[in-house]
Amino acid sequence: MTSVIWIVAAVLATFTVGYMGYSRYLSRFVDLDDDRETPAHKYEDGQEYVPAKKPVLLGHHFSSIAGGAPIVGPITAGAIWGWVPALLWVAIGNPLMGAVHDFISLSGSIRHEGRSIGYIVGQYVGDRGKDLLLWFAFLTIILVVAVFALVVGIVFNAFPEVTTASFVYVLLALGFGVYLYQLNGPFVPGTVLFVAGVFAGIWVGIQFPFALFELAGEASHDPGTFVLFSGTGSWVPGAAALGGNTAAWVPVIMVYGAIASALPVWVLLQPRDYLSSFLLYTGVGGGVLAIIVGTLFATSSVPLVVDSSIAPFQGFWGVEAAGLYPLFPLLFITIACGTISGFHSLVSSGTTAKQLNKESDARLIGYGGMLGEGLLAALALSTLAVAGFAGDAAAGGIGGALPNFATGGGIILTSFGIPQAVGSVFMALVLVSFLLTSTDTAVRLGRYMMEEIVGTPSGTTDTGLSGGIGSFARGRYTNPLIQIGFGYLLVISGQWATLWALFGGANQLLAALALLTATVWIANWDDSKQLVSTGVPMAVMVTITVLGLLWLALFQNLYLNIIQGGAGTIGAQVSSGVQMILAFVLIGLALSLVRLGYGNLKSVRGGSRSAAEPGDD
């Protein structure tokens, strides 16, 4: 039988070559220079532009980009098409496409005053191109908020221990922010104290789990779980599809994301992401090391080999239970963030670029941070291989992803003598940590997008309470309400499978547009620079994602759900119609922007007009 250590070894080999070789070349290619002042220093305001130490910013960046997708995606893809295709796309695509995408997005942003990719493309193709990309990004953000809040709700429902532990580490993060930025406490002792508190929170969660409602039917929470409200919450919107407890957690998570996004970055975002990064590094690094130790010294509770239920290759159409799911293009959309993610370009050019202390930090944070997410994807695939698929491959991902990542991760951690029950709770907390940080970062980024769409008076941050549609749309307190409102409507329909696929397609197409933006910037910057590093991945991703979104719109939603009656309720039918329309809108926006970008490239490289400097406003 095949040992899972080969999954880890393949990824480590390609990632090492990529970081040691390709990222060094890219650093010279974009001319990183520590003598150049970064936007964090140039516009330091204590609110959005705040220089951060490299380990702090790496923790924030990694925590923000690594949501649930690199866990759910590889597990679902591995179960449907086999673990070999999933592994190849992660091991090869990540260093050549995903890490390039993140690094170039960050580098381009710091050369344009820490502004978003929408602003950057607007500098070269005009306001229409800027608005097209910003609207595309804003719609994608709503999908991100919806699916991440839903997954957190599902995890909280399955593991009440994680709920308590999550609340503990958010409170610790608030305390660490005050300690670090208001009391000017010493960095290293504070790190030791508060990180210890985060891990102690795991023990607190195991001892004092809590839930909002009882579980319906024969299911029940473990003995000792504190249930806040009586009944099963059947009256909660979405309870019929998700269960009352899960459906009740979704708006709680969304409101948390809205509040957190409105706070200055030093209050919660920076300290929480830094503290949680230790939890995440331990989960990813510890899981990988446990696979190596358990394989070499046979210390795990069961042999760490690929389970017989997981085939190397299931064929082009995948397992029969999944239905008609063609490997091309749906494998690439399903794996999503484990290889390349457009959401990362919003993080890189939204919050990270505003906190970068010096330009050379971009190599580790941008390129290296994405490799870290790829390593998480490899670990997720390993948990699937060890535990075997624990759910229905046609359930849209989370039905199998959650029990596999937690259960398989618990088995892997027994290599260190950790009881499987404790290890499973810890791995579930790792998943939630990724999701919580990504959710409120996404809401903050959505506000940035809208600020650039409707415009913001120079040097001000609108609260949204002063009146007027523009103020409400971009306001720090009001814009999050728009995002979570639409996101909540998508979630309560219960159409998880199609919602996840639509998110994956939109996210991957946004990555193509970010690579288009980078290509346009480089072409305008210097007509002697090659465009292959960004242009080829861009063309690949446009092709894959447009075909994937068409499949989802025309076959999954129009044919199966509406014509064939797969969507059994009025709400599900409306959701299918909305998702179908949204898919066509996203495709239209993307192709229009590609046309504008191509016109700019043809104009610049054809010699009909001169190139611009990299930071021209």
XYZ file of C-alpha atoms in Angstrom:
617
model
C 0.000 0.000 0.000
C 1.128 3.585 -0.699
C 2.414 5.572 2.271
C 1.017 9.086 2.700
C 4.545 10.345 3.278
C 4.901 10.449 -0.514
C 2.164 13.075 -0.690
C 4.104 15.282 1.707
C 7.476 14.523 0.080
C 6.245 15.486 -3.406
C 4.907 18.828 -2.204
C 7.968 19.655 -0.089
C 10.264 18.923 -3.037
C 8.503 21.182 -5.559
C 7.863 23.917 -2.986
C 11.524 24.002 -1.914
C 12.692 24.369 -5.511
C 10.093 27.066 -6.097
C 11.028 29.148 -3.054
C 14.796 28.790 -3.329
C 14.857 29.384 -7.074
C 11.777 30.920 -8.644
C 10.873 33.317 -5.823
C 14.436 34.676 -5.783
C 14.208 35.305 -9.518
C 10.820 37.032 -9.117
C 12.222 39.256 -6.352
C 14.856 40.544 -8.753
C 12.290 40.707 -11.556
C 10.084 43.211 -9.681
C 13.114 45.003 -8.217
C 12.415 44.691 -4.486
C 14.378 47.452 -2.717
C 14.468 48.023 1.056
C 15.599 51.613 0.531
C 12.206 52.383 -1.006
C 9.594 53.569 1.533
C 6.601 51.261 1.784
C 3.000 52.563 1.983
C 2.803 51.418 5.626
C 5.416 54.016 6.564
C 4.464 56.646 4.010
C 0.805 56.777 5.047
C 0.929 55.468 8.616
C -2.369 56.397 10.264
C -2.814 53.917 13.131
C -5.999 52.622 11.489
C -5.307 50.872 8.166
C -1.665 51.740 7.380
C 0.326 50.242 10.247
C 3.887 48.846 9.764
C 4.107 45.331 11.179
C 7.031 43.121 12.135
C 7.621 40.400 9.547
C 6.521 37.476 11.791
C 3.391 39.389 12.839
C 2.460 40.229 9.269
C 3.246 36.711 8.056
C 0.904 35.406 10.743
C -1.851 37.802 9.669
C -1.364 37.100 5.970
C -1.207 33.323 6.306
C -4.180 33.253 8.666
C -6.213 35.461 6.320
C -5.539 33.585 3.079
C -5.795 30.066 4.526
C -9.535 29.623 4.933
C -11.538 26.433 4.620
C -11.052 26.033 0.856
C -7.564 24.431 0.951
C -9.034 21.826 3.309
C -12.462 21.214 1.792
C -11.270 21.463 -1.831
C -8.436 18.894 -1.906
C -10.425 16.384 0.169
C -13.442 16.649 -2.121
C -11.322 16.481 -5.293
C -9.318 13.536 -3.960
C -12.494 11.627 -3.155
C -14.107 12.303 -6.553
C -11.188 11.971 -8.997
C -8.481 10.259 -6.904
C -5.567 11.504 -4.851
C -2.986 11.608 -7.683
C -4.670 14.326 -9.847
C -5.303 16.409 -6.731
C -1.690 16.058 -5.588
C -0.256 16.968 -9.004
C -2.304 20.164 -9.266
C -1.213 21.280 -5.778
C 2.466 20.286 -6.101
C 3.005 21.803 -9.561
C 0.410 24.554 -9.819
C 1.079 26.196 -6.465
C 4.730 27.315 -6.952
C 4.263 28.143 -10.650
C 0.892 29.894 -10.452
C -0.556 30.466 -6.987
C 2.598 31.707 -5.256
C 3.429 33.898 -8.271
C -0.095 35.346 -8.140
C 0.168 36.244 -4.439
C 3.708 37.648 -4.641
C 3.081 39.776 -7.741
C -0.216 41.096 -6.315
C 1.581 42.210 -3.153
C 4.528 43.687 -5.041
C 2.279 45.579 -7.428
C 0.232 47.006 -4.579
C 3.202 48.395 -2.657
C 4.262 50.193 -5.853
C 0.818 51.771 -6.070
C 0.462 53.196 -2.552
C -0.989 50.005 -1.062
C -4.037 50.215 -3.303
C -6.120 47.289 -4.559
C -5.717 45.394 -7.814
C -8.803 47.239 -9.052
C -7.077 50.580 -8.625
C -3.921 49.253 -10.292
C -5.663 47.995 -13.420
C -7.581 51.279 -13.585
C -4.294 53.160 -13.835
C -3.596 51.506 -17.164
C -6.928 50.621 -18.791
C -9.115 53.374 -17.336
C -11.942 53.757 -14.848
C -14.182 51.273 -16.640
C -11.627 48.520 -16.137
C -11.207 49.504 -12.513
C -14.936 49.405 -11.849
C -15.342 46.059 -13.620
C -12.670 44.434 -11.468
C -13.844 46.051 -8.246
C -17.443 44.912 -8.792
C -16.224 41.422 -9.634
C -14.126 41.375 -6.465
C -16.997 42.687 -4.330
C -19.375 39.983 -5.584
C -16.700 37.354 -4.919
C -16.236 38.701 -1.398
C -19.930 38.153 -0.675
C -19.544 34.510 -1.742
C -16.451 34.185 0.477
C -18.288 35.565 3.499
C -21.234 33.247 2.842
C -19.325 29.978 2.479
C -16.821 30.655 5.271
C -19.519 31.610 7.787
C -21.426 28.470 6.822
C -18.399 26.218 7.318
C -17.668 27.771 10.728
C -21.269 27.088 11.708
C -20.929 23.464 10.622
C -17.697 23.048 12.595
C -19.182 24.669 15.711
C -22.161 22.333 15.436
C -19.968 19.222 15.140
C -17.386 20.270 17.751
C -18.859 22.421 20.563
C -15.421 22.259 22.224
C -14.050 24.340 19.368
C -16.689 27.012 19.967
C -15.406 27.704 23.472
C -11.760 27.583 22.401
C -12.439 30.050 19.590
C -14.062 32.550 21.930
C -11.091 32.247 24.280
C -8.525 33.044 21.630
C -10.503 36.035 20.289
C -10.605 37.482 23.832
C -6.882 36.816 24.229
C -6.233 38.610 20.930
C -8.064 41.712 22.162
C -5.923 41.637 25.304
C -2.732 41.148 23.304
C -3.565 44.147 21.112
C -3.917 46.383 24.172
C -0.767 44.893 25.721
C 1.320 45.395 22.580
C 0.099 48.699 21.162
C -1.306 50.595 24.163
C 0.812 49.378 27.066
C 3.934 48.932 24.898
C 4.645 45.574 26.551
C 7.771 43.649 25.523
C 7.108 41.594 22.385
C 8.742 38.237 23.174
C 7.436 37.758 26.759
C 3.983 38.835 25.592
C 4.108 36.348 22.753
C 5.031 33.515 25.111
C 2.291 34.424 27.586
C -0.544 34.905 25.130
C 0.367 31.972 22.869
C 0.334 29.751 25.949
C -3.122 31.144 26.664
C -4.316 30.176 23.170
C -3.232 26.566 23.664
C -4.706 26.550 27.154
C -7.952 27.597 25.484
C -8.061 24.193 23.793
C -8.178 22.533 27.222
C -10.857 25.007 28.337
C -12.902 24.150 25.261
C -12.665 20.413 25.917
C -13.753 20.938 29.515
C -16.552 23.444 28.815
C -18.074 22.949 25.334
C -21.205 24.887 24.481
C -23.842 25.087 21.720
C -26.768 27.347 20.897
C -29.428 24.632 20.421
C -29.941 20.911 20.875
C -29.491 18.640 17.852
C -32.575 17.390 16.055
C -33.630 13.746 15.735
C -31.630 11.010 17.432
C -28.389 13.003 17.411
C -27.271 14.735 20.600
C -24.363 16.738 21.910
C -21.755 15.006 24.041
C -22.486 14.881 27.785
C -21.342 18.051 29.533
C -22.102 20.369 26.612
C -23.724 23.598 27.800
C -26.704 24.416 25.542
C -27.643 28.102 25.622
C -31.242 27.891 24.345
C -33.899 25.213 24.698
C -35.225 23.265 21.732
C -33.628 22.430 18.404
C -33.947 25.899 16.835
C -36.250 24.621 14.100
C -37.615 28.165 13.736
C -34.233 29.595 12.715
C -34.072 30.515 8.974
C -32.245 27.753 7.121
C -32.760 25.191 9.887
C -34.603 22.793 7.575
C -31.523 22.386 5.386
C -28.696 23.002 7.867
C -30.112 22.123 11.295
C -31.082 24.692 13.909
C -27.761 24.849 15.733
C -25.708 25.287 12.547
C -28.136 27.798 11.043
C -28.081 29.849 14.259
C -24.280 30.082 14.276
C -24.119 31.502 10.734
C -25.497 35.000 11.560
C -23.411 35.071 14.746
C -20.241 34.531 12.725
C -21.289 37.100 10.157
C -21.989 39.738 12.808
C -18.609 38.959 14.388
C -16.959 39.463 10.988
C -18.758 42.782 10.517
C -17.714 44.104 13.927
C -14.121 42.887 13.620
C -13.783 44.446 10.164
C -14.732 47.885 11.502
C -12.123 47.903 14.281
C -8.640 49.394 13.750
C -6.228 46.649 12.624
C -4.194 46.847 15.846
C -7.229 46.099 18.052
C -8.012 42.620 16.769
C -6.801 41.814 13.246
C -3.027 41.989 13.769
C -2.814 40.477 17.287
C -5.422 37.776 16.656
C -3.879 36.683 13.393
C -0.427 36.628 14.976
C -1.556 34.542 17.936
C -3.633 32.187 15.835
C -0.702 31.733 13.455
C 1.066 29.715 16.155
C -1.964 27.469 16.330
C -1.982 27.185 12.562
C 1.759 26.603 12.245
C 1.485 23.913 14.883
C -1.423 22.284 13.084
C 0.164 22.317 9.621
C 3.806 21.850 10.634
C 2.923 19.392 13.397
C 0.715 17.383 11.061
C 3.422 17.148 8.395
C 6.088 16.253 10.964
C 3.759 13.657 12.519
C 3.393 11.975 9.116
C 7.181 11.777 8.796
C 7.717 10.547 12.359
C 4.800 8.122 12.287
C 5.980 6.618 9.005
C 9.671 6.323 9.880
C 9.201 5.076 13.449
C 5.733 3.447 13.216
C 4.460 5.392 16.236
C 0.949 6.157 14.931
C -2.116 4.247 16.122
C -2.619 2.829 12.609
C -0.217 2.626 9.642
C -0.139 5.937 7.752
C -1.019 4.534 4.332
C -3.602 5.448 1.704
C -6.936 3.846 2.605
C -8.344 1.354 0.085
C -11.443 3.562 -0.382
C -9.273 6.268 -1.983
C -8.093 5.327 -5.481
C -5.077 6.955 -7.169
C -7.310 7.892 -10.126
C -11.088 7.525 -10.382
C -11.381 8.394 -14.074
C -12.292 11.563 -15.969
C -15.877 11.635 -14.652
C -14.933 10.667 -11.100
C -16.817 8.366 -8.752
C -20.343 7.419 -9.737
C -21.856 8.856 -6.542
C -20.769 12.354 -7.510
C -22.722 12.348 -10.780
C -21.368 14.034 -13.895
C -18.284 15.908 -12.670
C -15.669 16.184 -15.462
C -12.094 16.367 -14.205
C -11.480 19.239 -16.610
C -12.335 21.915 -15.618
C -13.988 21.069 -12.269
C -10.938 19.541 -10.531
C -9.175 22.902 -10.641
C -12.206 24.846 -9.429
C -12.855 22.335 -6.635
C -9.311 22.414 -5.216
C -9.322 26.209 -5.490
C -7.203 27.875 -2.811
C -4.793 24.992 -2.290
C -3.205 25.904 -5.630
C -4.325 29.411 -6.580
C -6.897 31.820 -5.153
C -8.093 35.215 -6.301
C -9.105 36.058 -2.741
C -5.391 36.160 -1.922
C -4.872 39.057 -4.312
C -7.437 41.029 -2.310
C -5.626 40.228 0.943
C -2.195 40.964 -0.559
C -3.276 44.279 -2.093
C -5.827 45.125 0.574
C -4.530 44.649 4.118
C -1.042 43.117 3.757
C 0.368 45.831 1.465
C -0.742 48.468 3.978
C 1.287 46.773 6.730
C 4.476 45.700 4.904
C 7.479 47.043 6.809
C 10.025 46.705 3.971
C 9.873 45.487 0.406
C 12.054 42.396 0.863
C 9.468 41.028 3.310
C 7.186 40.462 0.303
C 9.112 37.367 -0.789
C 8.457 35.383 2.391
C 4.985 36.772 3.036
C 3.657 36.691 -0.538
C 5.370 33.729 -2.192
C 6.160 31.783 1.002
C 2.723 32.344 2.502
C 1.068 30.700 -0.494
C 3.402 27.717 -0.264
C 2.237 27.386 3.343
C -1.341 27.169 2.116
C -0.294 24.507 -0.384
C 1.254 22.544 2.463
C -2.094 22.770 4.262
C -3.770 21.362 1.142
C -1.286 18.464 1.119
C -2.023 17.801 4.799
C -5.774 17.831 4.069
C -5.238 15.329 1.259
C -3.206 13.195 3.683
C -6.030 13.176 6.237
C -8.360 11.925 3.491
C -5.861 9.224 2.550
C -5.463 8.036 6.150
C -9.111 8.113 7.265
C -10.818 7.166 4.008
C -13.727 9.221 2.761
C -16.199 9.698 5.616
C -19.038 11.239 3.696
C -20.913 11.443 0.430
C -18.757 12.632 -2.472
C -21.775 14.346 -3.961
C -22.504 16.332 -0.793
C -20.552 19.342 -1.971
C -17.446 18.893 0.139
C -18.139 19.640 3.758
C -20.010 16.364 4.325
C -16.689 14.569 3.940
C -14.125 17.323 4.488
C -14.905 18.052 8.121
C -14.906 14.488 9.491
C -11.879 13.608 7.364
C -9.728 16.545 8.362
C -10.544 16.204 12.045
C -10.595 12.397 12.204
C -7.656 11.851 9.869
C -5.707 14.634 11.577
C -6.353 13.027 14.961
C -5.007 9.710 13.664
C -1.890 11.398 12.278
C -1.179 13.203 15.571
C -1.155 9.904 17.467
C 2.380 9.635 16.053
C 3.360 11.992 18.909
C 1.393 10.060 21.524
C -1.512 12.536 21.463
C -4.876 10.806 22.066
C -6.918 10.736 18.881
C -9.902 12.437 20.547
C -7.760 15.396 21.620
C -6.000 15.551 18.252
C -9.317 15.626 16.398
C -10.584 18.592 18.440
C -7.283 20.383 17.889
C -7.444 19.895 14.110
C -11.058 21.119 14.060
C -9.894 24.243 15.922
C -7.151 24.726 13.333
C -9.837 24.690 10.633
C -11.969 27.244 12.498
C -8.955 29.481 13.118
C -8.345 29.700 9.383
C -12.002 30.422 8.718
C -12.573 33.107 11.356
C -9.545 35.141 10.314
C -10.476 34.894 6.642
C -14.105 35.862 7.263
C -13.573 39.236 8.908
C -10.606 40.017 6.637
C -12.945 39.391 3.693
C -15.540 41.821 5.073
C -12.835 44.471 5.570
C -11.632 43.925 1.998
C -15.191 44.235 0.710
C -15.354 47.659 2.318
C -12.104 48.641 0.618
C -13.559 47.554 -2.730
C -16.672 49.667 -2.259
C -14.649 52.679 -1.089
C -12.827 52.611 -4.409
C -16.033 52.057 -6.409
C -18.003 54.994 -4.976
C -15.008 57.102 -3.936
C -13.899 58.338 -0.533
C -12.852 61.905 0.359
C -9.062 62.024 0.599
C -7.662 61.301 4.044
C -10.982 60.235 5.574
C -12.666 56.999 6.594
C -16.453 57.235 6.331
C -18.493 55.710 9.142
C -21.568 55.439 6.913
C -23.756 57.201 9.463
C -23.600 60.670 7.915
C -26.360 60.025 5.379
C -26.415 59.446 1.648
C -26.255 56.297 -0.474
C -22.531 56.637 -1.171
C -21.731 57.062 2.507
C -23.860 54.050 3.447
C -22.307 51.884 0.716
C -18.705 52.566 1.747
C -19.157 53.183 5.468
C -17.041 51.338 8.004
C -20.128 50.414 10.025
C -22.705 50.145 7.223
C -20.893 48.454 4.335
C -20.456 45.195 6.304
C -24.246 45.072 6.703
C -24.618 44.931 2.913
C -22.135 42.090 2.627
C -23.468 39.909 5.409
C -27.067 40.585 4.367
C -26.629 39.206 0.851
C -24.306 36.462 2.092
C -26.885 35.324 4.630
C -29.596 35.071 1.968
C -27.343 32.771 -0.079
C -26.593 30.532 2.905
C -30.101 29.961 4.220
C -31.213 28.504 0.872
C -29.301 25.355 1.856
C -27.806 24.961 -1.623
C -24.342 24.224 -0.248
C -23.036 22.132 -3.166
C -23.694 24.680 -5.900
C -22.777 27.619 -3.654
C -19.335 26.119 -2.972
C -18.748 25.412 -6.662
C -19.834 28.942 -7.601
C -17.494 30.377 -4.985
C -14.655 28.251 -6.369
C -15.281 29.384 -9.934
C -15.572 33.066 -9.031
C -12.498 32.852 -6.840
C -10.383 31.230 -9.560
C -11.586 33.689 -12.186
C -10.646 36.539 -9.860
C -7.152 35.009 -9.709
C -7.005 35.179 -13.509
C -7.975 38.859 -13.377
C -5.332 39.558 -10.729
C -2.726 37.944 -12.999
C -4.057 40.067 -15.866
C -3.593 43.145 -13.684
C -0.026 42.111 -12.890
C 0.713 41.494 -16.570
C -0.642 44.918 -17.540
C 1.373 46.614 -14.785
C 4.617 44.896 -15.814
C 4.032 45.636 -19.510
C 3.462 49.320 -18.770
C 6.377 49.492 -16.365
C 9.124 48.230 -18.680
C 8.692 47.041 -22.267
C 11.774 44.817 -21.930
C 10.309 42.651 -19.169
C 8.912 39.226 -20.047
C 5.208 38.588 -19.527
C 5.320 34.774 -19.425
C 5.426 34.367 -15.624
C 2.038 36.063 -15.219
C 0.569 35.848 -18.727
C 0.586 32.058 -19.122
C -1.064 31.348 -15.717
C -3.603 34.068 -16.521
C -4.585 32.455 -19.836
C -4.842 29.017 -18.215
C -7.063 30.256 -15.401
C -9.375 32.261 -17.688
C -9.986 29.152 -19.814
C -10.538 26.818 -16.861
C -12.834 29.074 -14.873
C -15.037 30.366 -17.688
C -15.704 26.772 -18.800
C -16.314 25.739 -15.190
C -18.785 28.546 -14.502
C -20.646 27.753 -17.738
C -20.933 24.111 -16.661
C -22.287 25.120 -13.260
C -24.739 27.644 -14.694
C -26.075 25.650 -17.638
C -25.839 22.043 -16.454
C -25.906 22.057 -12.649
C -28.346 24.917 -12.081
C -30.399 25.331 -15.265
C -30.676 21.700 -16.401
C -30.437 19.611 -13.223
C -31.901 21.955 -10.600
C -34.512 23.872 -12.597
C -35.489 21.841 -15.693
C -35.085 18.381 -14.103
C -36.461 19.533 -10.749
C -33.350 18.844 -8.661
C -34.093 21.953 -6.602
C -37.085 20.658 -4.697
C -38.226 23.801 -2.877
C -39.103 27.310 -4.028
C -36.189 28.692 -2.049
C -33.764 26.262 -3.668
C -35.100 27.103 -7.134
C -34.708 30.823 -6.482
C -31.192 30.207 -5.193
C -30.332 28.227 -8.350
C -31.668 31.033 -10.513
C -29.709 33.664 -8.597
C -26.535 31.598 -8.794
C -26.998 31.042 -12.517
C -27.434 34.777 -13.116
C -24.465 35.545 -10.897
C -22.292 33.106 -12.862
C -23.168 34.836 -16.143
C -22.561 38.277 -14.612
C -19.134 37.176 -13.374
C -18.221 35.732 -16.770
C -19.347 38.916 -18.530
C -17.395 41.171 -16.183
C -14.281 39.030 -16.518
C -14.293 38.769 -20.312
C -14.904 42.505 -20.649
C -11.901 43.201 -18.453
C -9.755 40.692 -20.359
C -10.627 42.529 -23.577
C -9.609 45.879 -22.061
C -6.393 44.407 -20.692
C -5.498 42.833 -24.018
C -6.069 46.183 -25.732
C -3.678 47.849 -23.310
C -1.002 45.168 -23.785
C -1.305 45.386 -27.561
C -1.039 49.158 -27.425
C 2.004 49.249 -25.137
C 3.972 46.369 -26.609
C 2.982 47.379 -30.125
C 4.724 50.697 -29.615
C 1.704 52.934 -30.194
C 2.196 54.630 -26.826
C 4.883 54.845 -24.157
C 4.969 52.745 -21.012
C 4.216 54.234 -17.594
C 6.354 54.169 -14.499
C 5.432 51.453 -11.948
C 4.046 53.821 -9.371
C 2.473 56.506 -11.501
C -0.804 57.849 -10.194
